[in-house]
Coordinates of C-alpha atoms and ligand atoms in Angstrom, one line a residue:
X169 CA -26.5 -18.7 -25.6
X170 CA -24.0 -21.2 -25.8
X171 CA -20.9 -20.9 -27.7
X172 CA -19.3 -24.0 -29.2
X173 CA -16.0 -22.7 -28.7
X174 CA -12.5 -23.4 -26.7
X175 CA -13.2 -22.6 -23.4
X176 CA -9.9 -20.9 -22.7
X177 CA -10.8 -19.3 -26.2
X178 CA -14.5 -18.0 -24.5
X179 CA -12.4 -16.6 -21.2
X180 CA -10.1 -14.9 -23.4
X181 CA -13.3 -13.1 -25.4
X182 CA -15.1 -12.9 -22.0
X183 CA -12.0 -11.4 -20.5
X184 CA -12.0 -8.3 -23.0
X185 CA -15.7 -8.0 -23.4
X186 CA -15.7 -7.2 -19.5
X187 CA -11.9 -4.9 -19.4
X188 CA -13.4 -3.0 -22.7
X189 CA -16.7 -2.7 -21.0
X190 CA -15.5 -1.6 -18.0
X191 CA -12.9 1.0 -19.4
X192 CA -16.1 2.6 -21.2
X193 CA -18.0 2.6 -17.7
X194 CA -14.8 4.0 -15.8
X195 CA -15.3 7.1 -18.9
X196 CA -18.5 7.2 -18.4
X197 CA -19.2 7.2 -14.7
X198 CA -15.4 7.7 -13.1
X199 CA -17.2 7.4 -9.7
X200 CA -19.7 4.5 -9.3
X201 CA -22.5 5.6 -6.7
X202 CA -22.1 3.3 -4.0
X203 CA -25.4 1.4 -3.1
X204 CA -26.0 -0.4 0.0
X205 CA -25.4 -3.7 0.4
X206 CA -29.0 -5.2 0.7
X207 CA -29.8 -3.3 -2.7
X208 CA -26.6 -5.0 -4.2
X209 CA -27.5 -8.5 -2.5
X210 CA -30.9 -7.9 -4.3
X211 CA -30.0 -7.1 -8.0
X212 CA -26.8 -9.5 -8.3
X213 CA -27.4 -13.0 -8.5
X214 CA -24.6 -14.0 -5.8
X215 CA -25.8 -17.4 -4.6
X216 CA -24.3 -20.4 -5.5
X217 CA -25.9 -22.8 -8.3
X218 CA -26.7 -26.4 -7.7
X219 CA -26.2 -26.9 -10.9
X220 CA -23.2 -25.4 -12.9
X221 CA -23.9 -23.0 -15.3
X222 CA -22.2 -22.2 -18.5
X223 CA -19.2 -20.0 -19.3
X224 CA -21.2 -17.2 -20.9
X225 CA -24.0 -17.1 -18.1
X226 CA -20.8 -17.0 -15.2
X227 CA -19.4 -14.4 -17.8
X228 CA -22.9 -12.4 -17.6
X229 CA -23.1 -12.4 -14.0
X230 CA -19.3 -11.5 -13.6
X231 CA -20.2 -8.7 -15.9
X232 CA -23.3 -7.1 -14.0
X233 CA -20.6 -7.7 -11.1
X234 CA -17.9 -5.6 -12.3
X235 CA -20.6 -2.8 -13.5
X236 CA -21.2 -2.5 -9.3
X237 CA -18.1 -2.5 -8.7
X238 CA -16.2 0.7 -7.3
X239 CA -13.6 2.3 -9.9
X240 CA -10.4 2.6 -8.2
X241 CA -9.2 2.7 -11.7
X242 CA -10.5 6.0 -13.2
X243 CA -8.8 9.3 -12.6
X244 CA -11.6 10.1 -10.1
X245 CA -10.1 7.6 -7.7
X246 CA -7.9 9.7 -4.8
X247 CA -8.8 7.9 -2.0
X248 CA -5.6 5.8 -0.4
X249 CA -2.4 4.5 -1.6
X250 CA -3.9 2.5 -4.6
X251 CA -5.3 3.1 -8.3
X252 CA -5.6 3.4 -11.4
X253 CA -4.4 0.7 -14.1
X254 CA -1.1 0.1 -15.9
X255 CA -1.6 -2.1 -18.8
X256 CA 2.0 -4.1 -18.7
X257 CA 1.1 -4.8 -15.0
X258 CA -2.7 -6.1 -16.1
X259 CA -0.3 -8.6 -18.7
X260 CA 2.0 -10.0 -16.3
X261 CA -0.8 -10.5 -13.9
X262 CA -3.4 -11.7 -16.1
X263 CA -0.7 -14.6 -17.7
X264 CA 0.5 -15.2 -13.9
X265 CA -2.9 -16.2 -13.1
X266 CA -3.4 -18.2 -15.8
X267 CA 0.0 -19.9 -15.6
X268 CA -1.2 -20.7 -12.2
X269 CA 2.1 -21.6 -10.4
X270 CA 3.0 -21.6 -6.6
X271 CA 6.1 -19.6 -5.6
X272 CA 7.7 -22.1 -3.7
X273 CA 9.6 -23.9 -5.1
X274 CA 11.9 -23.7 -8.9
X275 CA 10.5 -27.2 -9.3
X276 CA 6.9 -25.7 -9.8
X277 CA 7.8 -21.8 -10.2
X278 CA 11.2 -21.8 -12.5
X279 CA 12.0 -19.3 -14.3
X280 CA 9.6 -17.4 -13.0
X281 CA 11.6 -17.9 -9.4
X282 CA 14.5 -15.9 -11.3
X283 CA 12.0 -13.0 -11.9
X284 CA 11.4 -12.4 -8.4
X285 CA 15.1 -12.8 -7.8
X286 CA 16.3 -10.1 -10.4
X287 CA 13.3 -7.7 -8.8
X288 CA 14.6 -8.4 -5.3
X289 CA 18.1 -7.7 -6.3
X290 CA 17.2 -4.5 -8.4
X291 CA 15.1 -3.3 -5.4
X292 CA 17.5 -4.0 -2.7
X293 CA 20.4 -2.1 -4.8
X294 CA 17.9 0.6 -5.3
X295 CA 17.7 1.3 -1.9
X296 CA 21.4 0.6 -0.9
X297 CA 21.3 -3.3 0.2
X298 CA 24.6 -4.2 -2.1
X299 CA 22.9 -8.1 -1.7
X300 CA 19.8 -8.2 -0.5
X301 CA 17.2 -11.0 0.4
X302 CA 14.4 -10.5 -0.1
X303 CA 10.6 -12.3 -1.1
X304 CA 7.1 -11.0 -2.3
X305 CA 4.6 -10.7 -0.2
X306 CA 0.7 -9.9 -0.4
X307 CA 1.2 -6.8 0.9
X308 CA 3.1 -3.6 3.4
X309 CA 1.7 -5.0 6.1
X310 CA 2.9 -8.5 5.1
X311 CA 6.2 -7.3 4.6
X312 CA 6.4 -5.5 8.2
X313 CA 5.3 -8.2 10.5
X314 CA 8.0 -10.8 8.5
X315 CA 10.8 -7.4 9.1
X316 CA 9.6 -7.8 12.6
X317 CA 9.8 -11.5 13.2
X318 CA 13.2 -11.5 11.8
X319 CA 14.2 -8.5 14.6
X320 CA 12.8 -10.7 17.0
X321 CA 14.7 -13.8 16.2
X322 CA 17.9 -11.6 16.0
X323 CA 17.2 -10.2 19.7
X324 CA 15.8 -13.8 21.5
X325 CA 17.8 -16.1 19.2
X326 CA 16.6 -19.4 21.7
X327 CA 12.8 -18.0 21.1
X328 CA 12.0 -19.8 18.3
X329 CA 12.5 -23.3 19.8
X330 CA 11.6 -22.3 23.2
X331 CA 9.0 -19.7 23.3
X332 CA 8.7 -16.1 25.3
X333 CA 10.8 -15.7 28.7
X334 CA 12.7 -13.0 30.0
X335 CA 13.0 -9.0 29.5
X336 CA 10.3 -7.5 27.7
X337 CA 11.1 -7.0 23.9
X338 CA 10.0 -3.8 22.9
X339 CA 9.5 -1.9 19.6
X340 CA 9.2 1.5 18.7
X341 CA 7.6 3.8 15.9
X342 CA 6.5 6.9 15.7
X343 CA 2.6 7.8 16.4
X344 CA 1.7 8.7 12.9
X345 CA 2.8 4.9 11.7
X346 CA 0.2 2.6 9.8
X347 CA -1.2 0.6 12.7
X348 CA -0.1 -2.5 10.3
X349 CA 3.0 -2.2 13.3
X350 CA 0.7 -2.6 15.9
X351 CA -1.0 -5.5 14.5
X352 CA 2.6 -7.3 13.8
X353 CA 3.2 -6.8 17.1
X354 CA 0.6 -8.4 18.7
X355 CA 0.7 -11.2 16.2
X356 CA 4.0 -11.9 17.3
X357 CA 3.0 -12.1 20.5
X358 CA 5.3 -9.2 21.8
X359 CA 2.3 -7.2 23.7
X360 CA 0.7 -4.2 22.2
X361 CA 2.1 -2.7 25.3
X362 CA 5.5 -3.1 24.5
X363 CA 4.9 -1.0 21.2
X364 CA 6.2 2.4 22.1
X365 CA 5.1 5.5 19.8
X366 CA 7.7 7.8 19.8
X367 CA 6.7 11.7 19.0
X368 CA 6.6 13.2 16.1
X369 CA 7.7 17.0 14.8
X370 CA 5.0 19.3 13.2
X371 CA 5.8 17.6 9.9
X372 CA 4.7 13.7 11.2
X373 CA 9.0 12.7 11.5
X374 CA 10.1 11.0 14.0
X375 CA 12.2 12.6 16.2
X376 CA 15.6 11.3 16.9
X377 CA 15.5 12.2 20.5
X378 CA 12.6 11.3 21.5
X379 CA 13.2 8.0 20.3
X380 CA 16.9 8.0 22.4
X381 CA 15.4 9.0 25.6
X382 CA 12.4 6.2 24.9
X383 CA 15.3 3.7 24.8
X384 CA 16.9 5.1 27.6
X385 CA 13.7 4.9 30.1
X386 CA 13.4 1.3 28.7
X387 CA 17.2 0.0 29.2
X388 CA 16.4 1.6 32.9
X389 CA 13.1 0.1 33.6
X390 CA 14.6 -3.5 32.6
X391 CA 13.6 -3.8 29.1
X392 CA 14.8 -5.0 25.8
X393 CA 15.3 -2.7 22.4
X394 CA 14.0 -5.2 19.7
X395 CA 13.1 -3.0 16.8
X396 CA 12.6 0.0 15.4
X397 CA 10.5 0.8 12.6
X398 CA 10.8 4.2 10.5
X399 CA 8.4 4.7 8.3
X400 CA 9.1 5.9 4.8
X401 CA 6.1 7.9 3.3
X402 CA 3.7 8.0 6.4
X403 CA 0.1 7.4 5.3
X404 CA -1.6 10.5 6.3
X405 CA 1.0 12.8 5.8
X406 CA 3.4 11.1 3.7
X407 CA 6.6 11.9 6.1
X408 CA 10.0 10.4 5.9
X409 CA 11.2 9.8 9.2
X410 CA 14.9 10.7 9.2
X411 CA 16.8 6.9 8.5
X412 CA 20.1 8.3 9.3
X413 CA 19.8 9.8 12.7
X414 CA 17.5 7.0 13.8
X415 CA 20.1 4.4 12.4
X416 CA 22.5 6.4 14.9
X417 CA 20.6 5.7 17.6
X418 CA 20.1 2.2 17.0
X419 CA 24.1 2.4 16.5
X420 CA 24.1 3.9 19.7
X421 CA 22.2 1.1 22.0
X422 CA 24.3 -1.8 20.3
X423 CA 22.3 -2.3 17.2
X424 CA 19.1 -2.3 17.7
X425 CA 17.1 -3.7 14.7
X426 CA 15.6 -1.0 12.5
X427 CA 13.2 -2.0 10.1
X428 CA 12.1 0.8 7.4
X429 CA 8.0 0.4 6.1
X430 CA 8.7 2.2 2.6
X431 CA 5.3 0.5 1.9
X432 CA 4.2 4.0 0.6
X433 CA 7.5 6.3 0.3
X434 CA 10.1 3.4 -0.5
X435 CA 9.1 4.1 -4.6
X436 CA 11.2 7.3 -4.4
X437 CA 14.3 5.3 -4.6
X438 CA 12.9 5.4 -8.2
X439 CA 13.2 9.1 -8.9
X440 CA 16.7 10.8 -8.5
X441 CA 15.0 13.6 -7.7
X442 CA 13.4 12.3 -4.2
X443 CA 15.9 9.4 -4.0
X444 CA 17.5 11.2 -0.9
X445 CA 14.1 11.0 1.2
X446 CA 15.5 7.6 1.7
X447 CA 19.1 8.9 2.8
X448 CA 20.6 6.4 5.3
X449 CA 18.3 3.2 4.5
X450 CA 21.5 1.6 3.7
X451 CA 21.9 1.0 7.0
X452 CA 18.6 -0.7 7.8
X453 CA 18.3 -4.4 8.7
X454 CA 15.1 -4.2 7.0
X455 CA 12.3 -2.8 4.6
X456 CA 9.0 -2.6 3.1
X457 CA 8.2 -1.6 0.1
X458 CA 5.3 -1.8 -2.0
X459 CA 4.8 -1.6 -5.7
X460 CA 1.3 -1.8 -5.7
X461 CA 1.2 1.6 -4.6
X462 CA 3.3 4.5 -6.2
X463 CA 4.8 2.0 -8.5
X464 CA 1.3 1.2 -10.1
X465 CA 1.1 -2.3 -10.2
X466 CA -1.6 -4.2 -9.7
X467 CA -2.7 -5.4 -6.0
X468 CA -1.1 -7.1 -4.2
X469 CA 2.6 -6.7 -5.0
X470 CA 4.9 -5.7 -2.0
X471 CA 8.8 -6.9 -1.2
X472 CA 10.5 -6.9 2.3
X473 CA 14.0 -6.6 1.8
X474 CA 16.8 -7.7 3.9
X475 CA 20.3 -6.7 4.4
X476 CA 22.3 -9.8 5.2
X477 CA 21.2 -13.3 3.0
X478 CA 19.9 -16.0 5.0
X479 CA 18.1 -14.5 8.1
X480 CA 15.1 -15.1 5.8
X481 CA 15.4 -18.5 5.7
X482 CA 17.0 -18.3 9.5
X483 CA 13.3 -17.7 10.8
X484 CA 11.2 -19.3 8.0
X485 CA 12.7 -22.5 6.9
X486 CA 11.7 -25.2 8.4
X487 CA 13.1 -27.8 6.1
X488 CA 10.0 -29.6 4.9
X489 CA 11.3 -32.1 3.0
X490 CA 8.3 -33.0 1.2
X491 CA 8.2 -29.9 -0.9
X492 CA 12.0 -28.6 -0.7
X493 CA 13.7 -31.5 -2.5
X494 CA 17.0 -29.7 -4.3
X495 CA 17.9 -26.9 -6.3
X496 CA 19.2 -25.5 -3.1
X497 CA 17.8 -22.3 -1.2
X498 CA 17.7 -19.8 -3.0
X499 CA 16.1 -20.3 -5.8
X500 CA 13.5 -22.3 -3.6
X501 CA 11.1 -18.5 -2.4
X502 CA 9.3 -20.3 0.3
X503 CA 12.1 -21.4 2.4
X504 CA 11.9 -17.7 3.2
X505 CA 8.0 -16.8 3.0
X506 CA 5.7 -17.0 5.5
X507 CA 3.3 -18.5 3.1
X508 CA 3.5 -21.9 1.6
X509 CA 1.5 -21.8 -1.4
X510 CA 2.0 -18.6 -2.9
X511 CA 0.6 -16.9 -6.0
X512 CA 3.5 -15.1 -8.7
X513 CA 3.4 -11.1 -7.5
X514 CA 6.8 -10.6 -9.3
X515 CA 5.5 -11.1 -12.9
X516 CA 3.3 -7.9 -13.1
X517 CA 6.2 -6.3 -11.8
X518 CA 8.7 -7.2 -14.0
X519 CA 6.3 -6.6 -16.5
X520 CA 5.0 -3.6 -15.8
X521 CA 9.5 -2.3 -15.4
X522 CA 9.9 -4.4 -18.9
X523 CA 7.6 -1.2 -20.4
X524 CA 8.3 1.6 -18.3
X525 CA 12.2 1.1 -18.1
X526 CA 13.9 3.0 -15.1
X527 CA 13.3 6.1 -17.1
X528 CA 9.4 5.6 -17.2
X529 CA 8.9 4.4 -13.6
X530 CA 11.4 7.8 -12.6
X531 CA 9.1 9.6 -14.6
X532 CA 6.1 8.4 -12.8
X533 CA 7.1 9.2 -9.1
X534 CA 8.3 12.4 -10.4
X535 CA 5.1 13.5 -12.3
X536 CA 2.8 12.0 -9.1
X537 CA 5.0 14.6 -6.9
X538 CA 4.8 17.1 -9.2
X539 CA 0.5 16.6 -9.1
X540 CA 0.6 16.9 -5.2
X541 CA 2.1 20.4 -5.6
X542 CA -0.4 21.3 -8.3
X543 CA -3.0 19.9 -5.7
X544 CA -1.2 22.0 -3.1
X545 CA -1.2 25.4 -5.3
X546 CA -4.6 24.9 -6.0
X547 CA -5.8 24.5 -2.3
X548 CA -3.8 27.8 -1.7
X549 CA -6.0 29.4 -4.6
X550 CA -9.4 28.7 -3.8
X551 CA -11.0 30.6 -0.9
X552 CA -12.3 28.4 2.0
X553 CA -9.8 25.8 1.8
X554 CA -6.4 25.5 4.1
X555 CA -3.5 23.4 3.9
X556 CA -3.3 22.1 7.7
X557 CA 0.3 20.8 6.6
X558 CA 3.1 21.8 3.3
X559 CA 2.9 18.2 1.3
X560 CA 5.7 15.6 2.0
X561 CA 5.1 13.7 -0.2
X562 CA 2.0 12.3 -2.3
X563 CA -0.5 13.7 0.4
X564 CA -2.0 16.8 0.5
X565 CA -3.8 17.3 3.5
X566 CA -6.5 20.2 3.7
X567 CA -9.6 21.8 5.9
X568 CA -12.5 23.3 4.5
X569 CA -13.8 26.2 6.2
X570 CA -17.4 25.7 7.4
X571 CA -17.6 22.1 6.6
X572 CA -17.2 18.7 7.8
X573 CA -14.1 16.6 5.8
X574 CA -16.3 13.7 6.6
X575 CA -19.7 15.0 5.2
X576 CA -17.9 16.1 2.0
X577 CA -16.0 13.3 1.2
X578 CA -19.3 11.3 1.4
X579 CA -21.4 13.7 -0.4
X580 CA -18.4 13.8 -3.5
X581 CA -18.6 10.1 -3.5
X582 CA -22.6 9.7 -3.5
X583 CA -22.9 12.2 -6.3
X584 CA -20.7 10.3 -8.4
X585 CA -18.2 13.1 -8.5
X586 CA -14.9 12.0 -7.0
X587 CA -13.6 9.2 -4.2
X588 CA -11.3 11.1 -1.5
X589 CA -10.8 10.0 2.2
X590 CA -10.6 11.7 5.3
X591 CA -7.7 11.7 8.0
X592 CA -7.6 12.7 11.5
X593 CA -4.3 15.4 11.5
X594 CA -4.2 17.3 14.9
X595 CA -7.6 15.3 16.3
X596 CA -9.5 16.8 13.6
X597 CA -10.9 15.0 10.3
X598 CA -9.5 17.1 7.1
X599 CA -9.3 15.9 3.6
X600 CA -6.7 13.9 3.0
X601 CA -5.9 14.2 -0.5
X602 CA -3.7 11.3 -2.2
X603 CA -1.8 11.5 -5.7
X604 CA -0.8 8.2 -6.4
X605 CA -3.1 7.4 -9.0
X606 CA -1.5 8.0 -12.6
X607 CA -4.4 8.0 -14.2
X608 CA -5.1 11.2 -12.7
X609 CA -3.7 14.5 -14.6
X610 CA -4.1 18.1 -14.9
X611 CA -8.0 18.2 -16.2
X612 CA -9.0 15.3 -13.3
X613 CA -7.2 17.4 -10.6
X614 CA -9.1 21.3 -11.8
X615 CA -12.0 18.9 -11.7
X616 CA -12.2 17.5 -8.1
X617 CA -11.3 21.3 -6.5
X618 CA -14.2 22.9 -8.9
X619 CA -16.5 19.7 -8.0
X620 CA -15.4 19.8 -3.8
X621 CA -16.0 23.8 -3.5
X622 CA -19.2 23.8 -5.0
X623 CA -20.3 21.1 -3.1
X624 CA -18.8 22.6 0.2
X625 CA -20.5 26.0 -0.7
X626 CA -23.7 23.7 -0.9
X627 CA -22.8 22.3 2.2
X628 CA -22.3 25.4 4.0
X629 CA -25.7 27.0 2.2
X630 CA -28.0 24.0 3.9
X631 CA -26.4 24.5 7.4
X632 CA -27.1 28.2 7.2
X633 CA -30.3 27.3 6.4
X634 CA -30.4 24.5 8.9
X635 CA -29.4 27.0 11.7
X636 CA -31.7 29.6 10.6
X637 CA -34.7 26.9 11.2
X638 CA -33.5 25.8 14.5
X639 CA -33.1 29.8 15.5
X640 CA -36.8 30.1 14.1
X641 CA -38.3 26.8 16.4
X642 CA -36.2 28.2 19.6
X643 CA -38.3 32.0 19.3
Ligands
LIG116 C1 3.1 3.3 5.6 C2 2.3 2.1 5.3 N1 2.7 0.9 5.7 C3 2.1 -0.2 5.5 C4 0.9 -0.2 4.8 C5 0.2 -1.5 4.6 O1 0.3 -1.9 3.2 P1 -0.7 -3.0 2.6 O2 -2.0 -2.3 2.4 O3 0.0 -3.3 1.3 O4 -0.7 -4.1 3.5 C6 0.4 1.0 4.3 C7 -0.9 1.0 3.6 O5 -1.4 2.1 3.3 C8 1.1 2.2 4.6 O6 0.6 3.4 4.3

């Protein structure tokens, strides 16, 4: 049917029809079955028209869409560092879209430049940069690599203009960091060889010494420090590698860069409660830190932060005149992006702090921390299930007796019960349990443990059963 109306009027209407829609389907079925991809190919009408259709046909297919969609928005959703929805965040990025400016430049962006500005400033005093630059980025691992690229400029200064020669530039990070490091590194063309993982203790920190002697072996052997990356919040088991001892040691070897991926962890700057997980990062060159994670806002939002103004633009500016033309650097964003056209991450942000106000967004870290010890407490309670580690942080990490992690992860998700992952701790695959979605509470959480042991008894009841066959064939 078509609808003689304002178009922008039918989006609007065809906007809410499919959010309302889907909030009633995320009700009704948390946990959308998934469905293989031939089946999907075969009941959506994904090819593309010759003909252009009409706003409420692309609105109709949009809708059948969304209905096959996974819910990462429902309190069923557990599985990585994402989920749920926060209204205020859904307005900033709904009218950011629609606004449709590019980042970089105030010519194009304006006032919406000064948003990201006031969000870099806030973030970077948050975690003790007194001025920090800073820009938006699409995501952590975004935010890493451009971290990276400004360590390497800082340790090969001539590199830029004259490409790789001389000592190998190396960079270390612990082993249980998201491989995001490994893949900045090879973009950068440093070598994955020259990424060194450093050991961890039996809590996934990096440890201090380990990480001397590394630098040691390497000064020996010929070889450049570059970088070293600490990791805030690692994304298994949600460690905080120790900022202050490891910016020692980067004291220690004439200032090596270190570069801190609070992707995950850098939110508890948030909560004064957890704030001191983050002790030393004053002293980094560097950080990630994303607020589409613990934050809540909607994909993608992530910052990198940097201490001292103007190594941003040092690496990143390359003075095209045809889109720079005045209003000076800093308020032009993408003299210090790696992007040129760039779509407006801040605004969901600043929306989404507009409503919650330091006190709400304090409140949120605090209450997802205080979920993960529930979770904890209730893996201690039920028989059958072990904590392999004490949570850090948002993860908690557990194995069930009897049964695979993998197998029951799958099976929660194909009967529509609950989406959790899996993570290899100690070589083995356990249920790795994550709590930053805040649409999960009390009732979701006794939920999922009820819904995972009964399957797991179920589980445990057909390889019995399984066993007792093969036992039968053998005699
Ligand atoms: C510690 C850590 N760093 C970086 C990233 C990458 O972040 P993004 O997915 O925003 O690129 C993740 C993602 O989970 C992470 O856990």
């Amino acid at each position: 049917m078509a609808l003689d109306i304002d178009p922008l009027k039918h989006v609007a209407d065809l906007f809410t029809r499919i959010l309302l829609e889907r909030q009633a389907q995320e009700a009704r079925q948390p946990v959308v079955p998934p469905s293989d991809p031939g089946t999907l190919r075969e009941i959506l009408d994904l090819e593309l028209p010759d003909k252009g259709l009409d706003l409420e046909t692309v609105g109709q297919r949009l809708h059948e869409l969304v209905r096959h969609t996974p819910t990462t928005a429902s309190g069923s959703f557990f599985n990585q560092l994402f989920g749920g929805r926060e209204p205020a965040s859904l307005l900033g990025e709904t009218v950011a879209a629609a606004l449709n400016n590019s980042m970089f430049t105030y010519k194009v962006a304006g006032a919406q430049v000064l948003v990201e500005l006031e969000l870099i400033k806030e973030m970077g005093l948050r975690v003790g940069f007194e001025d920090a630059d800073g820009v938006f980025t699409p995501g952590g691992s975004l935010s890493n690599l451009t971290g990276m690229l400004l360590a390497r400029d800082r340790a090969r200064p001539r590199l830029r203009a004259e490409g790789f020669s001389g000592p190998r530039l190396r960079v270390y990070s612990s082993s249980d960091c998201h491989y995001s490091v490994a893949k900045a590194v090879s973009v950068l063309g440093l070598g994955i060889d020259n990424l060194v993982y450093v050991d961890v203790d039996d809590r996934g920190r990096m440890d201090p010494a380990a990480l001397d002697r590394a630098i040691r072996a390497d000064l020996l052997a010929g070889h450049q420090p570059m970088m070293v990356n600490a990791t805030a919040g690692t994304t298994v088991l949600g460690a905080f590698d120790p900022l202050d001892e490891l910016a020692d040691v980067c004291d220690e070897h004439g200032g090596v860069w270190l570069h801190v991926d609070g992707a995950f962890g850098g939110s508890v700057a948030l909560d004064p409660a957890q704030a001191h997980l983050l002790s030393g990062c004053h002293r980094a060159d560097s950080m990630a830190w994303d607020a589409h994670k613990v934050m809540g806002a909607q994909l993608c939002c992530s910052v990198v932060l940097v201490r001292e103004r103007g190594l941003l633009a040092g690496s990143l500016d390359e003075n095209a005149s045809y889109l720079f033309q005045g209003d000076g650097q800093e308020l032009n964003p993408g003299t210090r992006s790696l992007q040129c056209g760039r779509r407006n991450d801040a605004l969901k942000l600043w929306t989404l702090w507009q409503n919650l106000g330091n006190e709400g967004l304090a409140r949120r870290v605090a209450r997802l921390r205080g979920l993960a010890t529930r979770a904890a407490e209730l893996v201690r309670e039920a028989p059958g299930l072990e904590l392999v580690r004490e949570p850090e942080f948002l993860n908690v990490c557990f194995a069930v007796e009897g049964v695979s992690a993998v197998a029951l992860c799958a099976e929660l998700t194909d009967r529509g019960l609950a989406m959790v992952g899996y993570a290899l701790v100690d070589d083995e695959p356990v249920v790795r349990l994550t709590l930053v979605n805040a649409q999960v509470g009390d009732d979701e959480l006794r939920f999922l443990f009820e819904s995972l042991c009964e399957v797991a008894d179920e589980l445990r009841e057909v390889d019995v059963a399984v066993d007792a066959s093969v036992e039968l064939a053998a005699t």
